[in-house]
PDB file of C-alpha atoms and ligand atoms in Angstrom:
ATOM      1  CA  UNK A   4      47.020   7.081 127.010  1.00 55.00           C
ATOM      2  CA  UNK A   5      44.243   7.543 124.263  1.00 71.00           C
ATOM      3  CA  UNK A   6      41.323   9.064 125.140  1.00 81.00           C
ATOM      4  CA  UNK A   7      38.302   7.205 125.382  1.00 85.00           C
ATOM      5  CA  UNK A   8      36.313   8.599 122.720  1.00 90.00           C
ATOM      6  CA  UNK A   9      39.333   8.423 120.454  1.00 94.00           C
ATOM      7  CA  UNK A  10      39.711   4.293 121.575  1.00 97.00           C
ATOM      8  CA  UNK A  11      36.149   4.425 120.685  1.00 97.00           C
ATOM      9  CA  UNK A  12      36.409   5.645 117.263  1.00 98.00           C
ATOM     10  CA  UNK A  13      39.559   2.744 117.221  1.00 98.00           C
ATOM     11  CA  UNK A  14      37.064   0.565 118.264  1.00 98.00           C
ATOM     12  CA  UNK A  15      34.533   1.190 115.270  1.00 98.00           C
ATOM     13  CA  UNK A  16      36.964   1.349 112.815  1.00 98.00           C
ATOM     14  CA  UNK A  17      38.938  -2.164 113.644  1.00 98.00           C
ATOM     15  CA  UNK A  18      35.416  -3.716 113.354  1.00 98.00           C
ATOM     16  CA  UNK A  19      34.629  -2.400 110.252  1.00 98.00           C
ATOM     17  CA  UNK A  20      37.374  -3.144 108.732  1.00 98.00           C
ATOM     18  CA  UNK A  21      37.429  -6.615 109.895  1.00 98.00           C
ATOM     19  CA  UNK A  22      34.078  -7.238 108.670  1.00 98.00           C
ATOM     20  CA  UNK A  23      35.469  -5.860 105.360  1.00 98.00           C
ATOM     21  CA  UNK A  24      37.997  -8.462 105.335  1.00 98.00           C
ATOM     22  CA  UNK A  25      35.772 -11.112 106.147  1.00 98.00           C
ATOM     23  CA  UNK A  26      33.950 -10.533 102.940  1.00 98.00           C
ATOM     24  CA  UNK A  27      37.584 -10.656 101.153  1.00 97.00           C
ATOM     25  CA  UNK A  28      38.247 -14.318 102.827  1.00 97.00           C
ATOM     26  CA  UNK A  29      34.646 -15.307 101.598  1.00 97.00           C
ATOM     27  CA  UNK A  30      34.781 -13.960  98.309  1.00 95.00           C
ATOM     28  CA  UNK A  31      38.507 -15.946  97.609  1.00 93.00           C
ATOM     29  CA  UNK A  32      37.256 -19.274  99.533  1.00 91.00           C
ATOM     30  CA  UNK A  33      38.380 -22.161  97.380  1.00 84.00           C
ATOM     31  CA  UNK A  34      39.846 -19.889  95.237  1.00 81.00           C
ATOM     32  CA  UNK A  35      43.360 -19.612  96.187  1.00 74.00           C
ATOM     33  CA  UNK A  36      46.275 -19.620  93.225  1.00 74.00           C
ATOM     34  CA  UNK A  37      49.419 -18.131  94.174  1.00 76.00           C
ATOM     35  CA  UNK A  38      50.431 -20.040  97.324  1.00 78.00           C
ATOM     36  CA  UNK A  39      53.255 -18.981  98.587  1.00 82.00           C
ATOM     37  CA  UNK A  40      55.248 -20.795 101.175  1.00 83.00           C
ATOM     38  CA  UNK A  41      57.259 -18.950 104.410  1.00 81.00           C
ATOM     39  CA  UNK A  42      59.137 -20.379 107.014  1.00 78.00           C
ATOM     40  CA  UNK A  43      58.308 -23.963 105.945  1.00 78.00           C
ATOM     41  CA  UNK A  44      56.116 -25.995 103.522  1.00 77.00           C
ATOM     42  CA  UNK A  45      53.539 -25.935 105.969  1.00 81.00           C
ATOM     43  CA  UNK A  46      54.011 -21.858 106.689  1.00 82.00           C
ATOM     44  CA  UNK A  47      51.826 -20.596 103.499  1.00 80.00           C
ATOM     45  CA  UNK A  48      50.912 -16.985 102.471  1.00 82.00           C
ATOM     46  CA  UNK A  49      47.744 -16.218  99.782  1.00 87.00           C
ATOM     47  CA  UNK A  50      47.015 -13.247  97.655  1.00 91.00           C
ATOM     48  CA  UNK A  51      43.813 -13.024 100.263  1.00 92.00           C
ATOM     49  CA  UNK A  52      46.670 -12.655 103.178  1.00 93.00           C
ATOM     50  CA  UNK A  53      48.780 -10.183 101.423  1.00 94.00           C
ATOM     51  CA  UNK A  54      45.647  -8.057  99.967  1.00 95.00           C
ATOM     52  CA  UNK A  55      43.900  -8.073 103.295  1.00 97.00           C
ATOM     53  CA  UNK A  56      46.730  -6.315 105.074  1.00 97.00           C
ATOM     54  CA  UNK A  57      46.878  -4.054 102.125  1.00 96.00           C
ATOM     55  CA  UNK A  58      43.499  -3.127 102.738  1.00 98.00           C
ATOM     56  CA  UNK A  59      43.768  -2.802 106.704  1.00 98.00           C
ATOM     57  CA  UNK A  60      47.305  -0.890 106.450  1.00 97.00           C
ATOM     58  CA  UNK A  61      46.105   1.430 103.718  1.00 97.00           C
ATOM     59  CA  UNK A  62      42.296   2.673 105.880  1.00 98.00           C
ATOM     60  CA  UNK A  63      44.428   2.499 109.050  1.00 98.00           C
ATOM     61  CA  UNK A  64      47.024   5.036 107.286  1.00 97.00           C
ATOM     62  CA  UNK A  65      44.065   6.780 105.698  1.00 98.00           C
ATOM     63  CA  UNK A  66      41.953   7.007 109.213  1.00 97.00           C
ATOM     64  CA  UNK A  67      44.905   7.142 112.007  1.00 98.00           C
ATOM     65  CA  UNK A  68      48.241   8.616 110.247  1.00 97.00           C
ATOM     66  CA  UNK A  69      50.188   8.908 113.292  1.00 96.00           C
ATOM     67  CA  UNK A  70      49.564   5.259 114.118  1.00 97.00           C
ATOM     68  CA  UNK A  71      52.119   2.354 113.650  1.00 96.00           C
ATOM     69  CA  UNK A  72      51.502  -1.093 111.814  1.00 96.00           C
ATOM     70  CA  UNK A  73      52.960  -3.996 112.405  1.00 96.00           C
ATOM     71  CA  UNK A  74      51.490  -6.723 110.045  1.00 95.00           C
ATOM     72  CA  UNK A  75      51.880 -10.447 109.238  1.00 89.00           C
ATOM     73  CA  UNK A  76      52.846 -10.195 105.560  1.00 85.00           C
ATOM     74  CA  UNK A  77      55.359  -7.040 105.341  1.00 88.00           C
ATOM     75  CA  UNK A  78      56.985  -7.689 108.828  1.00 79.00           C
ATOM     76  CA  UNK A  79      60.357  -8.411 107.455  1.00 76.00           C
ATOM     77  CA  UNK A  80      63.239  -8.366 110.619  1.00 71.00           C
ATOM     78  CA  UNK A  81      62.643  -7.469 113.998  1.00 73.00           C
ATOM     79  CA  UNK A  82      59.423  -5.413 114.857  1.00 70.00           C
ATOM     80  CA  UNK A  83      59.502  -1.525 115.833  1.00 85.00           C
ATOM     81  CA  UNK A  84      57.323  -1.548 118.730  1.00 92.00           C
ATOM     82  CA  UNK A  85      57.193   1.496 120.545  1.00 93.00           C
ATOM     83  CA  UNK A  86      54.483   3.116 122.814  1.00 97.00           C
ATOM     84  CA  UNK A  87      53.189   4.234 119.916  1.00 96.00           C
ATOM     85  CA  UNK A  88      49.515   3.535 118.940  1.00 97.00           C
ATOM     86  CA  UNK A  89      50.302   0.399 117.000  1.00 97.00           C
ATOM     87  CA  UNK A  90      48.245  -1.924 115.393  1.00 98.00           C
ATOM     88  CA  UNK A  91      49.367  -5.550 115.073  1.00 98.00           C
ATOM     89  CA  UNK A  92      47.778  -7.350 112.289  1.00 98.00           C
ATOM     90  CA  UNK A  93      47.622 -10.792 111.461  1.00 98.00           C
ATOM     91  CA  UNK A  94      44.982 -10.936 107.722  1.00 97.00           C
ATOM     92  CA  UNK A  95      44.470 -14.286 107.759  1.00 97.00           C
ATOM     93  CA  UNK A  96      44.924 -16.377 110.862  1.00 98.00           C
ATOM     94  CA  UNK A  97      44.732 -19.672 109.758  1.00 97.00           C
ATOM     95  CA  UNK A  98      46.207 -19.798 106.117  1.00 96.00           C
ATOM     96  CA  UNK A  99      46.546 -23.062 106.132  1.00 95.00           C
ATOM     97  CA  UNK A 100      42.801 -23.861 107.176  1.00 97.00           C
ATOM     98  CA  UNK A 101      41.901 -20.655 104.628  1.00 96.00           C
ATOM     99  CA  UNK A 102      43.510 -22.516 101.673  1.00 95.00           C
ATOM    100  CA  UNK A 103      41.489 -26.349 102.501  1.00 95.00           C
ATOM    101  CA  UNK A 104      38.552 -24.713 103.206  1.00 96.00           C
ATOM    102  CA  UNK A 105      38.743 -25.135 106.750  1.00 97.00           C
ATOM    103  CA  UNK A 106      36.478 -22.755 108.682  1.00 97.00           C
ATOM    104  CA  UNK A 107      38.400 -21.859 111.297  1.00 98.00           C
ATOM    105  CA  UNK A 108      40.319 -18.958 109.424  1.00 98.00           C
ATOM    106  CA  UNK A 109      39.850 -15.126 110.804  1.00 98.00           C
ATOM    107  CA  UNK A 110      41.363 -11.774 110.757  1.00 98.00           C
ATOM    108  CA  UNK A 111      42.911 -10.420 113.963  1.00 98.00           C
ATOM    109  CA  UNK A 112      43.443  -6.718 114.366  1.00 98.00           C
ATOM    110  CA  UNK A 113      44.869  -5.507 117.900  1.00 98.00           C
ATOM    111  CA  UNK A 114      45.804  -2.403 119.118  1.00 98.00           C
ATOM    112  CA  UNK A 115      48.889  -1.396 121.514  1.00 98.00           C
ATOM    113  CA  UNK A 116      49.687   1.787 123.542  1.00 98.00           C
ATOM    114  CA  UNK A 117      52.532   1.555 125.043  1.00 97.00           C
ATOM    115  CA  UNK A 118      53.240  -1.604 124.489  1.00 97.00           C
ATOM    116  CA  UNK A 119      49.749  -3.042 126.542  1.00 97.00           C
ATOM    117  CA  UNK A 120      46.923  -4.243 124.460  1.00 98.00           C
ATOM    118  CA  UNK A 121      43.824  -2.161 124.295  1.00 98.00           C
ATOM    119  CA  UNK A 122      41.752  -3.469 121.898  1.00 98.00           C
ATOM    120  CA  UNK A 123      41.334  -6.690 120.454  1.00 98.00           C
ATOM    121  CA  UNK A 124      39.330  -7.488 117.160  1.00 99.00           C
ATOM    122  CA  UNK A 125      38.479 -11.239 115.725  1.00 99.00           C
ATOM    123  CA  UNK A 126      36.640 -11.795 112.754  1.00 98.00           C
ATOM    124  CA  UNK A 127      35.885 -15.351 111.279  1.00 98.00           C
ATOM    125  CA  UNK A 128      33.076 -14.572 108.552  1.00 98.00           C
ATOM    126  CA  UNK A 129      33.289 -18.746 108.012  1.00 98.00           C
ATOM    127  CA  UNK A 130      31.747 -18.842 111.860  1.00 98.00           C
ATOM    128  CA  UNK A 131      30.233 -15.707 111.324  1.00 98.00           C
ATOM    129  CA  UNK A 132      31.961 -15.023 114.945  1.00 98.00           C
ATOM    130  CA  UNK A 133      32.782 -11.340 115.668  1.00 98.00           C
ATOM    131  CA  UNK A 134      34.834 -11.355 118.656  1.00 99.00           C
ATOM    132  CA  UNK A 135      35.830  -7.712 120.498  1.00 99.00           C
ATOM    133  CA  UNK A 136      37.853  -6.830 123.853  1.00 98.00           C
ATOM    134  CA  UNK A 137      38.841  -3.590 125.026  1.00 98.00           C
ATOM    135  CA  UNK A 138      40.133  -2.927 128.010  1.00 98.00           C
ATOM    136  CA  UNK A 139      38.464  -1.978 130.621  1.00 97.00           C
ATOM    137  CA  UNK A 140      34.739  -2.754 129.064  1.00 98.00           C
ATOM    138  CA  UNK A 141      34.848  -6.679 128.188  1.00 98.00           C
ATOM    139  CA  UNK A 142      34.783  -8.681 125.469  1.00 98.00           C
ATOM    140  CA  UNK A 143      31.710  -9.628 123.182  1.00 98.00           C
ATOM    141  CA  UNK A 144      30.939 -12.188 120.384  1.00 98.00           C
ATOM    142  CA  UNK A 145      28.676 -10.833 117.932  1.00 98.00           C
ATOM    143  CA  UNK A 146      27.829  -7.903 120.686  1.00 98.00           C
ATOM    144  CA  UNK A 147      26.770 -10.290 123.373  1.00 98.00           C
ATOM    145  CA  UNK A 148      29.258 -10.311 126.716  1.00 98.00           C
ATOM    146  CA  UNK A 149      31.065 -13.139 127.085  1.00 98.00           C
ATOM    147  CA  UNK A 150      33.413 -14.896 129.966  1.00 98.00           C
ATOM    148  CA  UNK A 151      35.675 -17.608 130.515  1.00 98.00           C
ATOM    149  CA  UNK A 152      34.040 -21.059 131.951  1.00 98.00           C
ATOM    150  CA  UNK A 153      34.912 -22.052 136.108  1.00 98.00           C
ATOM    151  CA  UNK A 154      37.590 -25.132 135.801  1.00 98.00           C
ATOM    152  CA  UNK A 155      38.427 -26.504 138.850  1.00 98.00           C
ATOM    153  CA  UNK A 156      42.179 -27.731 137.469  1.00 98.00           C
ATOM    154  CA  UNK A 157      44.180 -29.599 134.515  1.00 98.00           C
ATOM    155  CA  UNK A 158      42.117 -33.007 135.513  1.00 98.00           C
ATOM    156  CA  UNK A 159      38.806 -31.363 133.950  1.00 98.00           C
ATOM    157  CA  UNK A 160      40.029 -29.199 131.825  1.00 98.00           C
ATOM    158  CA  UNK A 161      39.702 -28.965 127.355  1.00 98.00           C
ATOM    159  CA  UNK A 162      42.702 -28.013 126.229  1.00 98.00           C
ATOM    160  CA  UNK A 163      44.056 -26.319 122.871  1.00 98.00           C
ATOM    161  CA  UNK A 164      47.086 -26.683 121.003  1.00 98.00           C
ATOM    162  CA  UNK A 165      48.800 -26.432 118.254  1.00 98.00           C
ATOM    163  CA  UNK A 166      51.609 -28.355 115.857  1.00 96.00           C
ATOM    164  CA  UNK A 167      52.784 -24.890 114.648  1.00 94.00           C
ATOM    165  CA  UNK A 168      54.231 -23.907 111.100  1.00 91.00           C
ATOM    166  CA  UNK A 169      57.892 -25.146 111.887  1.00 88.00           C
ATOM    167  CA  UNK A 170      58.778 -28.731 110.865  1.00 90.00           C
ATOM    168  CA  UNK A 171      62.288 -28.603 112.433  1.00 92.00           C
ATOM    169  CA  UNK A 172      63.188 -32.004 114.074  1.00 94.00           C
ATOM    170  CA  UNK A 173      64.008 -30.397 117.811  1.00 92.00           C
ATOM    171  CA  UNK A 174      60.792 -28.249 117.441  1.00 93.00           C
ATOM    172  CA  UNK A 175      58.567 -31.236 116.666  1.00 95.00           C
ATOM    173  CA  UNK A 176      60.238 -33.242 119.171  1.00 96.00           C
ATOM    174  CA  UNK A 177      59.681 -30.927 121.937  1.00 95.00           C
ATOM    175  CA  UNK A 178      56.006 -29.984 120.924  1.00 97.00           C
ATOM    176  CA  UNK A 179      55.217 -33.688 121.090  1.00 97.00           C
ATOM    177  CA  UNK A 180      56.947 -34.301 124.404  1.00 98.00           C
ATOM    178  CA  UNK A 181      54.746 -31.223 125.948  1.00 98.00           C
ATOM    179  CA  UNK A 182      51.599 -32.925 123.933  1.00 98.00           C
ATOM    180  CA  UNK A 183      52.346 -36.046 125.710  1.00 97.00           C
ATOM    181  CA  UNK A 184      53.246 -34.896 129.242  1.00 98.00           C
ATOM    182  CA  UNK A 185      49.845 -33.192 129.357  1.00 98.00           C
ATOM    183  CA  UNK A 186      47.785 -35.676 127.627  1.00 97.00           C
ATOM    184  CA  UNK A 187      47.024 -38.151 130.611  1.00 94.00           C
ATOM    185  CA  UNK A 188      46.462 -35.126 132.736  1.00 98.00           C
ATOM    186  CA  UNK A 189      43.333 -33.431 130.937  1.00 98.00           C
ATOM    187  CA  UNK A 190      39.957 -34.475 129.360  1.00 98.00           C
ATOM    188  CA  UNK A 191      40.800 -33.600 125.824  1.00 98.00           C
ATOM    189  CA  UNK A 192      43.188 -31.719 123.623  1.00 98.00           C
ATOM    190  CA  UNK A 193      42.259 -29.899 120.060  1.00 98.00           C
ATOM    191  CA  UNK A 194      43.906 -28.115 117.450  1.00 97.00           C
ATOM    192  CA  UNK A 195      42.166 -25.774 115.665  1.00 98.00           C
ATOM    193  CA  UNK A 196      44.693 -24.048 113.135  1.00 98.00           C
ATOM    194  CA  UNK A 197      44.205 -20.557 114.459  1.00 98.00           C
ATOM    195  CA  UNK A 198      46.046 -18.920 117.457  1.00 98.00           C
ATOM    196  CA  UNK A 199      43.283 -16.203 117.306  1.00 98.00           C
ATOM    197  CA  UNK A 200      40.527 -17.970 117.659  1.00 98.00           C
ATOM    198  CA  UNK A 201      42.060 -20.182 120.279  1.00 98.00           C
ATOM    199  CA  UNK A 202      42.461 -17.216 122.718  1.00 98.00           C
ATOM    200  CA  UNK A 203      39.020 -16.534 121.436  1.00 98.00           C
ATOM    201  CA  UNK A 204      37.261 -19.867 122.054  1.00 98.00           C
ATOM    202  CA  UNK A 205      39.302 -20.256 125.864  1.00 98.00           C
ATOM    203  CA  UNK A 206      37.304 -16.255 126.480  1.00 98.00           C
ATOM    204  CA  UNK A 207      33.999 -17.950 124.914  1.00 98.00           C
ATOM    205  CA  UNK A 208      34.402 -20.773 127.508  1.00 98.00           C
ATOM    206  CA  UNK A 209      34.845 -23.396 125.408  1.00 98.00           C
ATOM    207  CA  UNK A 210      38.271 -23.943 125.979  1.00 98.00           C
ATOM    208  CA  UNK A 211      39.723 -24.079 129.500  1.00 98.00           C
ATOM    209  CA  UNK A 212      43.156 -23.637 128.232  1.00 98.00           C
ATOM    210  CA  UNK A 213      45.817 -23.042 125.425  1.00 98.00           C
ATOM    211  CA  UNK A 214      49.195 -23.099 124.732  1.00 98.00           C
ATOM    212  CA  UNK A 215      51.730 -22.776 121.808  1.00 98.00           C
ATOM    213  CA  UNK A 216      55.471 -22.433 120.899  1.00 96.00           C
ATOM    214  CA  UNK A 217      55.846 -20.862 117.493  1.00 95.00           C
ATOM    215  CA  UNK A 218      53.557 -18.198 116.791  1.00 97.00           C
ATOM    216  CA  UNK A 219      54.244 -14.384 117.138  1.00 96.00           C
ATOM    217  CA  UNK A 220      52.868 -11.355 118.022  1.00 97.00           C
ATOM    218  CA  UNK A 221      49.862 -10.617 115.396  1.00 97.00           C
ATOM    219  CA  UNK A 222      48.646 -14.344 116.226  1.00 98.00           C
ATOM    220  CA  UNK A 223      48.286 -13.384 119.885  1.00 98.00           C
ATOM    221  CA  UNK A 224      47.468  -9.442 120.319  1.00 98.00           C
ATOM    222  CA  UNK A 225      43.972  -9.129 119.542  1.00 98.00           C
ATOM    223  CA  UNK A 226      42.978 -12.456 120.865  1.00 98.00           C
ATOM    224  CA  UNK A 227      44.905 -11.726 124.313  1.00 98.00           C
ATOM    225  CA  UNK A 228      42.568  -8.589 125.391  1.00 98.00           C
ATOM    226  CA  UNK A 229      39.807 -10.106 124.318  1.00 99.00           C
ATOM    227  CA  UNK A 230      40.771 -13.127 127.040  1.00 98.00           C
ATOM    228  CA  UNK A 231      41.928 -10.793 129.864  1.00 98.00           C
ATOM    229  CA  UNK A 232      38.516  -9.029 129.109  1.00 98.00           C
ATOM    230  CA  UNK A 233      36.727 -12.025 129.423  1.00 98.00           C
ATOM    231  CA  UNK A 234      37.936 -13.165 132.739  1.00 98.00           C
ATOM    232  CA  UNK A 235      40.984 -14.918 131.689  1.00 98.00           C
ATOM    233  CA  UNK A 236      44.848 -15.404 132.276  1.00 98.00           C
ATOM    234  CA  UNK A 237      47.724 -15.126 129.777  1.00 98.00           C
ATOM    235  CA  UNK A 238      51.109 -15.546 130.651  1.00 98.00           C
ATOM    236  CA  UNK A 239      54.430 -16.834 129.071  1.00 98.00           C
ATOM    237  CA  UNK A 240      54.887 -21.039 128.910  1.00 98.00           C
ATOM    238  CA  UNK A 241      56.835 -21.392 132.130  1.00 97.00           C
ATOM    239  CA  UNK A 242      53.887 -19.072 134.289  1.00 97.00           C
ATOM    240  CA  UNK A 243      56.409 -15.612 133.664  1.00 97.00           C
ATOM    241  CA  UNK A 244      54.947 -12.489 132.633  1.00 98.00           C
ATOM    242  CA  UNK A 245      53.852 -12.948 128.657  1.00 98.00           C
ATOM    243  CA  UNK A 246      56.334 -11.194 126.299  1.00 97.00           C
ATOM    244  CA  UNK A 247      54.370 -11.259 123.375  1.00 96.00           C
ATOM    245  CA  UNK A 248      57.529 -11.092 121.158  1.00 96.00           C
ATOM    246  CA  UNK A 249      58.498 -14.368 122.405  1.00 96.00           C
ATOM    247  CA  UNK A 250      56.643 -16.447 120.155  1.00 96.00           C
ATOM    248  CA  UNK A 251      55.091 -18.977 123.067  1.00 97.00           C
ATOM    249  CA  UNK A 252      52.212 -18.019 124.830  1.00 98.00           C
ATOM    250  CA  UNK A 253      49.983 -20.047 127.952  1.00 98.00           C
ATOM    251  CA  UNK A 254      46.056 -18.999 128.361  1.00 98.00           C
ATOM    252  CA  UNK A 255      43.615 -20.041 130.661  1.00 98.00           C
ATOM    253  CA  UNK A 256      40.386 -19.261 132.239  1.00 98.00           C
ATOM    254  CA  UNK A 257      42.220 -19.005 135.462  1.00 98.00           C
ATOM    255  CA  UNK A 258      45.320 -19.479 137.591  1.00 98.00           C
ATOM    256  CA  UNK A 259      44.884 -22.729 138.993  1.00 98.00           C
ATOM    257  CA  UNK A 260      44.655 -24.217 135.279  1.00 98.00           C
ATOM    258  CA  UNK A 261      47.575 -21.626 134.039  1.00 98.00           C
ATOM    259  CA  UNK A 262      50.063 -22.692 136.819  1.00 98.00           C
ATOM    260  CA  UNK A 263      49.214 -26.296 136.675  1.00 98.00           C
ATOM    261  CA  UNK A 264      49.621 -26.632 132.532  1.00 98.00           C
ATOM    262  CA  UNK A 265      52.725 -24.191 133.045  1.00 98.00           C
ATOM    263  CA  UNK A 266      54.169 -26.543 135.695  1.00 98.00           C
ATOM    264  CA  UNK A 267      53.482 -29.842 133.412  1.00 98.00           C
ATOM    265  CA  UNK A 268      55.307 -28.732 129.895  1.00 98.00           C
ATOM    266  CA  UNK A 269      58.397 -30.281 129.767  1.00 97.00           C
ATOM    267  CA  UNK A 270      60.171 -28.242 127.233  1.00 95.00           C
ATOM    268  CA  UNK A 271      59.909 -24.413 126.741  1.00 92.00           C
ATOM    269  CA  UNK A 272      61.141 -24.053 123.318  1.00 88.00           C
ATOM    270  CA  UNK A 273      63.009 -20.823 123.014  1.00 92.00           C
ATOM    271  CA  UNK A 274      62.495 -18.903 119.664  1.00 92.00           C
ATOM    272  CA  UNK A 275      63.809 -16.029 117.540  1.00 91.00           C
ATOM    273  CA  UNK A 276      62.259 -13.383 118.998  1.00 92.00           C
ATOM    274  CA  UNK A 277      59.747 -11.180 116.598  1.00 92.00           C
TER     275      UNK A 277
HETATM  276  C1  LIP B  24      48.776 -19.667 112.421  1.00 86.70           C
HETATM  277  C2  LIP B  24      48.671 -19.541 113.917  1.00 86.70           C
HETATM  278  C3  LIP B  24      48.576 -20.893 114.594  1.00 86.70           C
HETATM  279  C4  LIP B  24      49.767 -21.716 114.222  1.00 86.70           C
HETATM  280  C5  LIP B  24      49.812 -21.904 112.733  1.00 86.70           C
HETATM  281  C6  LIP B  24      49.888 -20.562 112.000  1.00 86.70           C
HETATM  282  P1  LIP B  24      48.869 -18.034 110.332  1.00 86.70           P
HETATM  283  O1  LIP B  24      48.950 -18.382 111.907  1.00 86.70           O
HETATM  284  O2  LIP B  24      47.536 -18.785 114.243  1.00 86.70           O
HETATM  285  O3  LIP B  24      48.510 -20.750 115.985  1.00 86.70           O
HETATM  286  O4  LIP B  24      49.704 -22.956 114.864  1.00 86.70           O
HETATM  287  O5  LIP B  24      50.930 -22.674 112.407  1.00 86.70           O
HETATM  288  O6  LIP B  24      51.102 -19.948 112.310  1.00 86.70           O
HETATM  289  O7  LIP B  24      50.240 -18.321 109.806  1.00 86.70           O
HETATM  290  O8  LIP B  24      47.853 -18.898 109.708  1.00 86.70           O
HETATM  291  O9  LIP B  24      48.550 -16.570 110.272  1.00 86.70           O
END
């Protein structure tokens, strides 16, 4: 395990950096041109994504060479995770709210030794929210401490959710049956675009819960410590132990709300793995 000083120096470095690439998402705002698309026409990619994680792999190389990167935009196959320090990147979390103008966009830099999330970093300059967990010392926005809200159960809880970046006809079928077997159970459900800042706003208390088939491991790494940090539970869909290669993920401020969502989804959409 990393020393403390040297998760410290981690620490310093991920937050710099993500300020850095806040001021690359502000600067390109409104000014996206080459828009790529990935898994579907709804799965896009920006100069801004791919120039970010230049940035981030390039001072992470530059600060930490015998680190390991796994990123967003040059994951191609299955990721090499190891025990290895390894940072898992997502640029831009939130492309699609990035390219409209939609503010709930950040970068999401976590960091793994072996294989257990140590240190979570969330950046939305469009907020101007700086989110941080590491383990062991709690999570922060914008260097105030920060906890998940008490929810007594489903029946008063806010939940978030999302549609995903997969338009295949079982996929949207199933998503809508789990949107619609939960639906009469809670006070609300929103979608917010980013994965990141959904683990993010359940830690900030206000969200008592989220869950989501589709998204992979950069979406969820940084945002996960920074939930566990803040009081909360994350787990996989059905209540199991999270595999964060999975692609589904179920977070909650606790685990009377976790094992009540998990127990009304009605379909656990199984996923190539990342
Ligand atoms: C996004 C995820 C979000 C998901 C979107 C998209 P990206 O990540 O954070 O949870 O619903 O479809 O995948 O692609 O903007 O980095």
């Amino acid at each position: 395990m990393a020393s403390s000083s040297h998760l410290d120096v981690c620490q310093k470095v991920a937050i710099e950096l993500a300020l850095q690439a806040g001021q690359m998402m502000l600067a390109a705002s409104g000014r996206s041109r080459n828009i790529d698309q990935k898994e579907s026409m709804v799965d896009l990619v920006t100069e801004t994504d791919k120039g970010i994680e230049a940035m981030l792999f390039s001072e992470i190389k530059k600060k930490f060479p015998e680190h390991k990167t796994i990123g967003e935009e040059s994951h191609h196959g299955k990721a090499e995770w190891t025990d290895e320090p390894t940072w898992i990147i997502d640029p831009v979390d939130g492309t699609m709210n990035f390219v409209h103008t939609f503010p709930f966009a950040c970068v999401s830099i976590g960091l793994t030794i072996k294989k257990e999330p140590v240190l979570g970093v969330v950046f939305s300059p469009f907020l101007d929210k700086l989110y941080v967990g590491r383990k062991g010392r709690g999570s922060t926005c914008n260097g105030k401490p920060i906890s998940v809200r008490a929810c007594s159960g489903l029946s008063q809880a806010l939940l978030v959710t999302e549609l995903g970046s997969g338009r295949e006809e079982d996929r949207i079928k199933a998503i809508c049956d789990n949107f619609k077997a939960v639906a009469f159970k809670v006070h609300g459900i929103r979608a917010q675009g980013s994965a990141a800042l959904n683990l993010c706003s359940v830690a900030h208390g206000y969200a008592d819960g989220y869950y989501e088939f589709g998204l992979h491991c950069w979406d969820m790494c940084a945002g996960m410590i920074i939930l566990t940090e803040a009081g909360g539970v994350v787990s996989d869909t059905t209540g199991s132990p999270l595999d964060i290669m999975a692609r589904r993920i179920l977070a909650t401020g606790n685990q009377t709300v976790a094992q009540q969502l998990a127990d009304s989804l009605v379909s656990h959409i199984e996923l190539e793995r990342d």
